[in-house]
Amino acid sequence: MVLGGFWITAQRLLCRAVAVGIAIVGASSLVSVAQASHKGELKIAELSQCKLESGAVIEDCRVGYRTFGNLNAAGDNAVMVPTWLHGKSEDLISLFGDGGSPQQLVDTTKFFGIAIDAFGNGVSSSPSNSVKQHATAFPAITLHDSVNAEYRVMTEVLHLKHLRAVVGLSMGGEQAFVWSVMYPEFFDLAVPILGTPRGTSYDLHVKQIQLEAILGDPAYAGGHYMKEPELRLANLIGALVVTSPEYRNRETQRDEMPAFLAQAGAQQPIDANDRVWQLRAIMQHDLIGNRTIAEVAPSTKAHFLVIVSAKDRLVNPQPALDWAKALGAPTYVSQGDCAHIIMSCDAAGVSKEVRAFLSSGGGS
């Protein structure tokens, strides 16, 4: 039984993260990818300044990442996986491996895997870890800003000229959509899982409730808290929207609800301001603007595999399906009632589709 609040809590109960060391890597590093260790150790890319969409700048900009497997001689087998909402690259470790587990999406006997931390997750530059722009002094961020920084890590730190694929779950899937628009020539395959090119009205409604539950909590204190707030209501709302009623009714009996609510409402392993900054980033996410999906999608170069959950109550699947339809791209619609925590009930189905797509080249 999966108990927990947001996606991060549910997935951490499913994924066994390993304590690892940290390496600091400058953007001008001359260490080649071929010489680096590829067992998932956390590394920090120091990018000096990162200019944002807003015109603001992140000072002492840093991005966390981990690598798995080996880059081939042609340098064309790298698969990047960005983090989901409130997730860290350590949460992605179980997605990489030799294909022996249904959790593994990226076969590291074939591909050079890269897990990368988005802004605002407490590893890459965030309100919680910035020294010069701490807490509420940290500038607002967008998914475009994270993708720009990820591109810099790929090119300036790992010295890659091309990616095989970008694969992402939830907010990671939304970053895959952003990558396809911002850097269409840089990679071949896009696999957004539970992502969207633009949030629907329902999506925005759900996230606004989550946001207001944090902002309205007295312990949040406008972001100027001295002690990390528990944010029990926000956590309970998160636990509600990541699954379906069918899943919760089956997995948690009525007499188990006190224990479930205690765990679901417990303090999350992420800073409250970091949560707010990332929530605001995904609420601003919109690749369509005044155009239509049918107009925007064909401008991308990547071959897509779109994976959604039919019962997702956190990210409405329809915009992603419309994107796939506009491209004539393959889709996989999971019918599992675990909904947004798709890897807890349909990992085998999802991984089978992803591994086959990465190996086939998506028809390219």
Short mmCIF file of C-alpha atoms in Angstrom, two decimals:
data_model
loop_
_atom_site.label_atom_id
_atom_site.label_comp_id
_atom_site.label_asym_id
_atom_site.label_seq_id
_atom_site.Cartn_x
_atom_site.Cartn_y
_atom_site.Cartn_z
CA MET A 1 0.00 0.00 0.00
CA VAL A 2 1.32 3.42 -0.95
CA LEU A 3 0.77 6.07 1.69
CA GLY A 4 1.80 9.64 1.27
CA GLY A 5 1.12 13.17 0.10
CA PHE A 6 2.50 14.65 -3.08
CA TRP A 7 4.13 12.61 -5.87
CA ILE A 8 7.47 12.92 -4.08
CA THR A 9 6.25 11.02 -1.02
CA ALA A 10 4.54 8.28 -2.99
CA GLN A 11 7.52 7.74 -5.23
CA ARG A 12 10.03 7.71 -2.38
CA LEU A 13 8.12 4.83 -0.85
CA LEU A 14 8.49 3.02 -4.18
CA CYS A 15 12.06 3.99 -5.10
CA ARG A 16 14.99 2.96 -2.93
CA ALA A 17 17.34 5.90 -2.90
CA VAL A 18 20.99 5.38 -2.04
CA ALA A 19 23.13 7.77 -0.01
CA VAL A 20 25.85 9.08 -2.29
CA GLY A 21 28.77 11.51 -2.32
CA ILE A 22 28.76 14.93 -3.98
CA ALA A 23 31.17 16.23 -6.62
CA ILE A 24 31.40 19.88 -7.65
CA VAL A 25 31.86 20.43 -11.38
CA GLY A 26 32.42 23.85 -12.93
CA ALA A 27 30.94 24.82 -16.29
CA SER A 28 34.48 25.09 -17.66
CA SER A 29 35.47 21.62 -16.41
CA LEU A 30 37.78 19.70 -18.72
CA VAL A 31 36.82 16.34 -17.22
CA SER A 32 35.43 14.25 -20.07
CA VAL A 33 32.24 12.26 -19.79
CA ALA A 34 34.17 9.12 -20.70
CA GLN A 35 36.41 9.57 -17.63
CA ALA A 36 33.61 10.30 -15.17
CA SER A 37 31.97 7.86 -12.78
CA HIS A 38 28.53 6.74 -13.91
CA LYS A 39 27.04 5.04 -10.88
CA GLY A 40 24.61 7.73 -9.86
CA GLU A 41 26.71 9.89 -7.54
CA LEU A 42 25.35 13.40 -7.10
CA LYS A 43 27.38 16.05 -8.89
CA ILE A 44 26.85 19.81 -8.79
CA ALA A 45 27.39 21.92 -11.90
CA GLU A 46 28.41 25.46 -10.98
CA LEU A 47 27.10 27.78 -13.71
CA SER A 48 27.98 31.16 -12.15
CA GLN A 49 24.90 33.17 -13.23
CA CYS A 50 21.68 31.92 -14.83
CA LYS A 51 19.61 34.55 -16.60
CA LEU A 52 15.89 33.90 -16.30
CA GLU A 53 12.93 34.51 -18.60
CA SER A 54 11.89 37.40 -16.39
CA GLY A 55 15.23 39.15 -16.89
CA ALA A 56 16.26 38.37 -13.31
CA VAL A 57 19.42 36.42 -12.58
CA ILE A 58 20.16 33.52 -10.25
CA GLU A 59 23.50 34.24 -8.62
CA ASP A 60 25.90 31.39 -7.90
CA CYS A 61 23.67 29.23 -10.07
CA ARG A 62 23.99 25.49 -9.51
CA VAL A 63 22.37 22.40 -10.99
CA GLY A 64 22.50 18.89 -9.55
CA TYR A 65 22.76 15.82 -11.76
CA ARG A 66 23.68 12.13 -11.74
CA THR A 67 24.90 9.88 -14.53
CA PHE A 68 24.44 6.16 -15.17
CA GLY A 69 26.04 3.81 -17.69
CA ASN A 70 28.47 4.94 -20.36
CA LEU A 71 28.45 7.32 -23.28
CA ASN A 72 29.18 5.47 -26.51
CA ALA A 73 31.96 6.43 -28.93
CA ALA A 74 29.54 8.29 -31.20
CA GLY A 75 28.21 10.28 -28.26
CA ASP A 76 24.61 9.69 -29.33
CA ASN A 77 23.13 7.45 -26.63
CA ALA A 78 22.44 9.94 -23.79
CA VAL A 79 18.98 9.91 -22.23
CA MET A 80 18.13 12.74 -19.82
CA VAL A 81 15.44 12.49 -17.14
CA PRO A 82 14.47 15.74 -15.32
CA THR A 83 12.88 15.68 -11.88
CA TRP A 84 9.16 15.74 -11.15
CA LEU A 85 7.35 18.24 -8.92
CA HIS A 86 9.16 18.50 -5.57
CA GLY A 87 11.37 15.56 -6.56
CA LYS A 88 15.14 15.20 -6.46
CA SER A 89 17.49 13.32 -8.74
CA GLU A 90 17.98 10.72 -6.00
CA ASP A 91 14.29 9.83 -6.49
CA LEU A 92 15.07 8.95 -10.12
CA ILE A 93 17.83 6.43 -9.39
CA SER A 94 15.52 3.42 -9.66
CA LEU A 95 14.46 4.48 -13.19
CA PHE A 96 17.93 3.54 -14.47
CA GLY A 97 19.33 0.02 -14.70
CA ASP A 98 19.83 -3.09 -16.78
CA GLY A 99 16.11 -3.60 -17.37
CA GLY A 100 15.75 -6.22 -14.66
CA SER A 101 13.09 -4.25 -12.76
CA PRO A 102 9.78 -2.89 -14.09
CA GLN A 103 10.66 0.46 -12.45
CA GLN A 104 13.59 0.89 -14.84
CA LEU A 105 12.75 3.05 -17.84
CA VAL A 106 16.29 3.61 -19.13
CA ASP A 107 18.44 0.55 -19.89
CA THR A 108 21.94 1.59 -18.90
CA THR A 109 23.48 -1.31 -20.79
CA LYS A 110 22.42 0.60 -23.93
CA PHE A 111 22.10 4.22 -22.87
CA PHE A 112 24.02 6.85 -20.94
CA GLY A 113 21.47 8.01 -18.39
CA ILE A 114 21.35 11.49 -16.86
CA ALA A 115 19.07 12.43 -13.97
CA ILE A 116 18.94 16.18 -13.48
CA ASP A 117 17.52 18.42 -10.74
CA ALA A 118 15.13 21.22 -11.69
CA PHE A 119 15.37 24.64 -10.08
CA GLY A 120 13.52 24.94 -6.80
CA ASN A 121 13.94 21.35 -5.59
CA GLY A 122 16.50 22.05 -2.88
CA VAL A 123 19.44 20.56 -4.80
CA SER A 124 19.69 22.87 -7.79
CA SER A 125 19.41 26.59 -7.03
CA SER A 126 16.39 27.14 -4.82
CA PRO A 127 15.00 29.53 -2.22
CA SER A 128 16.22 27.13 0.48
CA ASN A 129 19.86 26.79 -0.57
CA SER A 130 20.70 30.15 -2.12
CA VAL A 131 23.04 32.22 0.01
CA LYS A 132 22.78 35.53 -1.84
CA GLN A 133 19.06 35.21 -2.68
CA HIS A 134 17.72 33.23 0.23
CA ALA A 135 14.06 32.38 0.79
CA THR A 136 11.68 35.04 -0.54
CA ALA A 137 14.58 36.97 -2.12
CA PHE A 138 14.94 34.15 -4.66
CA PRO A 139 13.61 35.15 -8.10
CA ALA A 140 10.53 33.56 -9.63
CA ILE A 141 11.35 30.64 -11.93
CA THR A 142 9.70 28.93 -14.88
CA LEU A 143 10.13 25.53 -16.49
CA HIS A 144 11.86 27.32 -19.37
CA ASP A 145 14.45 28.53 -16.87
CA SER A 146 15.10 24.99 -15.64
CA VAL A 147 15.37 23.68 -19.21
CA ASN A 148 17.83 26.44 -20.14
CA ALA A 149 20.02 25.47 -17.18
CA GLU A 150 19.73 21.78 -18.05
CA TYR A 151 20.88 22.57 -21.60
CA ARG A 152 23.91 24.36 -20.19
CA VAL A 153 24.80 21.31 -18.10
CA MET A 154 24.49 19.08 -21.17
CA THR A 155 26.69 21.31 -23.34
CA GLU A 156 29.04 23.18 -20.98
CA VAL A 157 29.63 20.53 -18.32
CA LEU A 158 29.02 17.15 -19.95
CA HIS A 159 30.11 18.49 -23.37
CA LEU A 160 27.32 16.66 -25.17
CA LYS A 161 26.36 17.72 -28.68
CA HIS A 162 23.15 15.74 -28.85
CA LEU A 163 20.76 13.71 -26.71
CA ARG A 164 19.05 10.52 -27.72
CA ALA A 165 15.99 11.34 -25.64
CA VAL A 166 14.36 13.36 -22.90
CA VAL A 167 12.10 11.26 -20.66
CA GLY A 168 10.17 12.73 -17.76
CA LEU A 169 7.36 12.02 -15.33
CA SER A 170 4.87 14.66 -14.17
CA MET A 171 6.75 18.01 -14.10
CA GLY A 172 9.60 16.10 -15.76
CA GLY A 173 7.21 15.32 -18.60
CA GLU A 174 6.32 18.98 -18.86
CA GLN A 175 10.02 19.75 -19.15
CA ALA A 176 10.20 17.22 -22.01
CA PHE A 177 7.53 19.24 -23.81
CA VAL A 178 9.49 22.46 -23.14
CA TRP A 179 12.70 20.88 -24.42
CA SER A 180 10.95 20.00 -27.70
CA VAL A 181 10.08 23.65 -28.28
CA MET A 182 13.22 25.35 -26.94
CA TYR A 183 15.87 22.95 -28.28
CA PRO A 184 14.16 20.99 -31.07
CA GLU A 185 17.40 20.06 -32.85
CA PHE A 186 19.23 18.86 -29.75
CA PHE A 187 17.49 15.52 -29.21
CA ASP A 188 15.60 12.84 -31.12
CA LEU A 189 12.96 11.36 -28.83
CA ALA A 190 10.58 12.85 -26.27
CA VAL A 191 8.70 10.74 -23.73
CA PRO A 192 6.46 12.89 -21.51
CA ILE A 193 4.76 10.69 -18.90
CA LEU A 194 1.83 12.33 -17.08
CA GLY A 195 2.94 15.72 -18.43
CA THR A 196 1.11 18.37 -20.39
CA PRO A 197 2.01 21.10 -22.90
CA ARG A 198 -0.34 23.39 -20.98
CA GLY A 199 -2.32 23.00 -17.78
CA THR A 200 -6.09 22.86 -18.12
CA SER A 201 -8.46 24.95 -16.02
CA TYR A 202 -8.92 21.94 -13.78
CA ASP A 203 -5.16 21.53 -13.38
CA LEU A 204 -4.82 25.17 -12.39
CA HIS A 205 -7.72 24.83 -9.95
CA VAL A 206 -6.07 21.89 -8.19
CA LYS A 207 -2.69 23.59 -7.97
CA GLN A 208 -4.18 26.86 -6.77
CA ILE A 209 -5.79 24.98 -3.89
CA GLN A 210 -2.44 23.39 -3.07
CA LEU A 211 -0.71 26.76 -3.26
CA GLU A 212 -3.25 28.55 -1.09
CA ALA A 213 -3.10 25.78 1.51
CA ILE A 214 0.61 26.58 1.90
CA LEU A 215 0.34 30.37 1.73
CA GLY A 216 -2.60 30.41 4.15
CA ASP A 217 -0.91 28.26 6.77
CA PRO A 218 0.06 30.52 9.72
CA ALA A 219 3.29 28.56 10.16
CA TYR A 220 4.36 29.53 6.63
CA ALA A 221 4.54 33.15 7.81
CA GLY A 222 4.71 34.62 4.32
CA GLY A 223 7.83 32.57 3.61
CA HIS A 224 9.76 34.05 6.56
CA TYR A 225 9.46 31.05 8.87
CA MET A 226 12.22 30.22 11.32
CA LYS A 227 11.13 26.57 11.63
CA GLU A 228 10.09 24.41 8.70
CA PRO A 229 6.26 24.38 8.70
CA GLU A 230 4.44 21.05 8.68
CA LEU A 231 1.76 22.21 6.16
CA ARG A 232 -0.58 19.40 7.06
CA LEU A 233 -3.55 20.61 4.99
CA ALA A 234 -1.44 21.07 1.85
CA ASN A 235 -0.03 17.58 2.33
CA LEU A 236 -3.48 16.03 2.72
CA ILE A 237 -4.68 17.77 -0.43
CA GLY A 238 -1.67 16.40 -2.28
CA ALA A 239 -2.45 12.88 -1.08
CA LEU A 240 -6.01 13.27 -2.32
CA VAL A 241 -5.26 14.34 -5.89
CA VAL A 242 -2.43 11.95 -6.83
CA THR A 243 -4.65 8.85 -6.77
CA SER A 244 -8.25 7.94 -7.60
CA PRO A 245 -11.17 7.17 -5.26
CA GLU A 246 -11.05 3.54 -6.41
CA TYR A 247 -7.39 3.25 -5.46
CA ARG A 248 -7.81 4.82 -2.04
CA ASN A 249 -10.92 2.78 -1.22
CA ARG A 250 -9.11 -0.44 -2.11
CA GLU A 251 -5.78 0.35 -0.50
CA THR A 252 -6.99 1.93 2.75
CA GLN A 253 -9.75 0.46 4.85
CA ARG A 254 -11.94 2.74 6.96
CA ASP A 255 -10.33 1.62 10.20
CA GLU A 256 -6.89 2.40 8.69
CA MET A 257 -7.74 6.02 7.95
CA PRO A 258 -6.31 7.53 11.15
CA ALA A 259 -2.90 6.01 10.38
CA PHE A 260 -3.17 6.96 6.71
CA LEU A 261 -4.07 10.57 7.48
CA ALA A 262 -1.25 10.85 10.01
CA GLN A 263 1.28 9.72 7.42
CA ALA A 264 -0.25 11.61 4.48
CA GLY A 265 -0.35 14.84 6.48
CA ALA A 266 3.15 14.53 7.91
CA GLN A 267 5.83 17.05 7.05
CA GLN A 268 7.24 16.68 3.53
CA PRO A 269 11.00 16.34 2.88
CA ILE A 270 11.20 19.63 0.99
CA ASP A 271 11.39 23.27 2.03
CA ALA A 272 8.08 25.14 1.98
CA ASN A 273 9.38 28.03 -0.15
CA ASP A 274 10.83 25.55 -2.63
CA ARG A 275 7.36 24.00 -2.91
CA VAL A 276 5.78 27.37 -3.57
CA TRP A 277 8.33 28.38 -6.21
CA GLN A 278 7.93 25.10 -8.11
CA LEU A 279 4.14 25.17 -7.89
CA ARG A 280 4.10 28.67 -9.35
CA ALA A 281 6.46 27.55 -12.11
CA ILE A 282 4.17 24.76 -13.30
CA MET A 283 1.11 26.99 -13.01
CA GLN A 284 2.74 29.36 -15.51
CA HIS A 285 3.64 26.50 -17.87
CA ASP A 286 1.98 27.13 -21.26
CA LEU A 287 3.57 26.23 -24.60
CA ILE A 288 0.44 27.05 -26.57
CA GLY A 289 -0.37 30.68 -25.78
CA ASN A 290 -2.84 32.14 -28.30
CA ARG A 291 -2.24 29.34 -30.79
CA THR A 292 -3.63 25.83 -30.87
CA ILE A 293 -1.93 22.55 -30.08
CA ALA A 294 -2.42 21.58 -33.73
CA GLU A 295 -0.37 24.64 -34.71
CA VAL A 296 2.40 24.30 -32.11
CA ALA A 297 3.09 20.57 -31.97
CA PRO A 298 4.20 20.13 -35.61
CA SER A 299 6.89 22.78 -35.13
CA THR A 300 8.83 20.38 -32.91
CA LYS A 301 11.39 17.97 -34.37
CA ALA A 302 11.42 15.17 -31.79
CA HIS A 303 9.55 11.92 -32.20
CA PHE A 304 7.08 11.61 -29.31
CA LEU A 305 5.72 8.80 -27.21
CA VAL A 306 3.00 10.28 -24.97
CA ILE A 307 2.04 8.37 -21.83
CA VAL A 308 -0.93 9.42 -19.69
CA SER A 309 -3.18 8.00 -17.01
CA ALA A 310 -6.87 7.91 -17.86
CA LYS A 311 -7.75 8.56 -14.21
CA ASP A 312 -5.18 11.29 -13.50
CA ARG A 313 -6.68 13.96 -11.25
CA LEU A 314 -3.53 16.09 -10.94
CA VAL A 315 -2.64 16.54 -14.64
CA ASN A 316 -5.50 16.26 -17.11
CA PRO A 317 -4.37 13.90 -19.91
CA GLN A 318 -6.27 15.52 -22.79
CA PRO A 319 -3.76 18.21 -23.88
CA ALA A 320 -0.98 15.62 -24.09
CA LEU A 321 -3.24 13.31 -26.11
CA ASP A 322 -4.16 16.21 -28.40
CA TRP A 323 -0.45 16.91 -28.90
CA ALA A 324 0.15 13.28 -29.86
CA LYS A 325 -2.81 13.36 -32.25
CA ALA A 326 -1.44 16.49 -33.95
CA LEU A 327 1.84 14.66 -34.56
CA GLY A 328 0.43 11.23 -35.29
CA ALA A 329 2.57 10.07 -32.36
CA PRO A 330 2.05 6.83 -30.42
CA THR A 331 0.34 6.95 -27.04
CA TYR A 332 -0.04 4.70 -24.06
CA VAL A 333 -3.09 5.33 -21.87
CA SER A 334 -2.77 3.60 -18.53
CA GLN A 335 -6.05 2.43 -17.07
CA GLY A 336 -4.58 1.83 -13.62
CA ASP A 337 -6.52 3.38 -10.75
CA CYS A 338 -3.33 4.57 -9.05
CA ALA A 339 -3.66 7.52 -11.45
CA HIS A 340 -0.79 10.03 -11.11
CA ILE A 341 1.44 7.65 -9.14
CA ILE A 342 1.43 5.48 -12.27
CA MET A 343 4.59 3.53 -11.43
CA SER A 344 2.91 2.03 -8.37
CA CYS A 345 0.39 0.01 -10.39
CA ASP A 346 1.46 0.07 -14.05
CA ALA A 347 5.25 0.15 -13.97
CA ALA A 348 5.51 -2.92 -16.19
CA GLY A 349 3.27 -1.42 -18.88
CA VAL A 350 4.97 1.96 -18.81
CA SER A 351 8.52 0.62 -18.82
CA LYS A 352 7.77 -1.82 -21.65
CA GLU A 353 6.53 1.06 -23.84
CA VAL A 354 9.39 3.39 -22.96
CA ARG A 355 12.20 0.87 -23.38
CA ALA A 356 10.83 -0.30 -26.74
CA PHE A 357 10.46 3.29 -27.96
CA LEU A 358 13.99 4.28 -26.93
CA SER A 359 15.45 1.21 -28.60
CA SER A 360 13.46 1.57 -31.82
CA GLY A 361 14.20 5.26 -32.25
CA GLY A 362 10.54 6.15 -32.52
CA GLY A 363 10.49 5.39 -36.20
CA SER A 364 13.43 7.73 -36.86
#
